[in-house]
GROMACS .gro file of C-alpha atoms in nm:
model
   85
    1MET     CA    1  -0.001  -0.021  -0.032
    2ARG     CA    2   0.273   0.266   0.065
    3GLY     CA    3   0.475   0.211  -0.282
    4THR     CA    4   0.139   0.228  -0.433
    5LYS     CA    5   0.106   0.606  -0.310
    6ALA     CA    6   0.436   0.697  -0.438
    7ILE     CA    7   0.335   0.511  -0.794
    8TYR     CA    8   0.039   0.709  -0.811
    9ALA     CA    9   0.241   1.059  -0.760
   10VAL     CA   10   0.491   0.941  -1.011
   11GLU     CA   11   0.183   0.860  -1.260
   12ARG     CA   12   0.032   1.186  -1.185
   13LEU     CA   13   0.378   1.360  -1.270
   14LYS     CA   14   0.443   1.192  -1.580
   15THR     CA   15   0.092   1.287  -1.707
   16ARG     CA   16   0.157   1.636  -1.606
   17SER     CA   17   0.513   1.677  -1.759
   18GLY     CA   18   0.492   1.420  -2.057
   19ASN     CA   19   0.779   1.302  -1.936
   20SER     CA   20   0.711   0.900  -1.915
   21ALA     CA   21   1.063   0.842  -1.798
   22TYR     CA   22   0.999   0.936  -1.455
   23ALA     CA   23   0.994   0.610  -1.254
   24ALA     CA   24   0.989   0.611  -0.818
   25LEU     CA   25   1.256   0.332  -0.663
   26SER     CA   26   1.183   0.215  -0.332
   27LEU     CA   27   1.482   0.207  -0.087
   28PRO     CA   28   1.540  -0.038   0.216
   29GLY     CA   29   1.442   0.181   0.533
   30GLY     CA   30   1.080   0.286   0.375
   31VAL     CA   31   1.208   0.575   0.148
   32PHE     CA   32   1.160   0.639  -0.191
   33ARG     CA   33   1.367   0.807  -0.470
   34LEU     CA   34   1.255   0.964  -0.804
   35VAL     CA   35   1.479   0.900  -1.132
   36ASP     CA   36   1.428   1.016  -1.476
   37ARG     CA   37   1.515   0.755  -1.730
   38ALA     CA   38   1.504   0.970  -2.032
   39GLY     CA   39   1.773   0.911  -2.288
   40GLY     CA   40   1.905   0.569  -2.168
   41ALA     CA   41   2.096   0.719  -1.848
   42GLU     CA   42   1.929   0.720  -1.485
   43ARG     CA   43   1.968   1.043  -1.334
   44THR     CA   44   1.873   1.079  -0.973
   45VAL     CA   45   1.609   1.395  -0.926
   46GLY     CA   46   1.594   1.511  -0.554
   47GLU     CA   47   1.704   1.285  -0.278
   48PRO     CA   48   1.601   0.962  -0.110
   49MET     CA   49   1.302   1.072   0.141
   50PRO     CA   50   0.994   0.896   0.343
   51LEU     CA   51   0.660   0.829   0.167
   52ASP     CA   52   0.464   1.199   0.251
   53ALA     CA   53   0.792   1.381   0.182
   54PHE     CA   54   0.813   1.225  -0.178
   55VAL     CA   55   0.434   1.249  -0.271
   56ALA     CA   56   0.475   1.620  -0.162
   57PHE     CA   57   0.794   1.646  -0.350
   58VAL     CA   58   0.698   1.507  -0.637
   59ASP     CA   59   0.385   1.697  -0.670
   60SER     CA   60   0.572   2.011  -0.635
   61LEU     CA   61   0.756   1.944  -0.923
   62SER     CA   62   0.477   1.983  -1.214
   63PRO     CA   63   0.174   2.271  -1.136
   64ALA     CA   64  -0.163   2.073  -1.118
   65GLN     CA   65  -0.397   2.064  -1.431
   66PRO     CA   66  -0.686   2.326  -1.346
   67LYS     CA   67  -1.024   2.135  -1.230
   68ARG     CA   68  -1.295   2.128  -1.467
   69GLN     CA   69  -1.581   2.362  -1.421
   70SER     CA   70  -1.921   2.348  -1.570
   71LYS     CA   71  -2.154   2.597  -1.649
   72LEU     CA   72  -2.362   2.526  -1.370
   73ASP     CA   73  -2.054   2.529  -1.124
   74ALA     CA   74  -1.940   2.830  -1.253
   75ALA     CA   75  -2.296   3.001  -1.185
   76PHE     CA   76  -2.330   2.858  -0.860
   77ASP     CA   77  -1.983   2.978  -0.731
   78ALA     CA   78  -2.073   3.348  -0.862
   79GLN     CA   79  -2.422   3.312  -0.653
   80ILE     CA   80  -2.258   3.192  -0.363
   81LYS     CA   81  -2.010   3.508  -0.403
   82ARG     CA   82  -2.310   3.762  -0.442
   83SER     CA   83  -2.478   3.622  -0.166
   84ARG     CA   84  -2.174   3.688   0.028
   85ARG     CA   85  -2.212   4.077  -0.021
   0.00000   0.00000   0.00000
């Protein structure tokens, strides 16, 4: 289960950045390391870190994609803003 959270974080990074060569390596002691295997060489990105720090680091490398919002959601948000005045 612990490795799954790290792998999902790397999958999100791959989608956001367009670089499918990123990989998460699990090291002894419950730490993870991010590597970039682009160009055939394995380049370490960052330092080995515990799971929660690793996920936060990976998520910070590429900006999150904006959430989609329907017209109804936008109208509802506008209505809430008007009612708070």
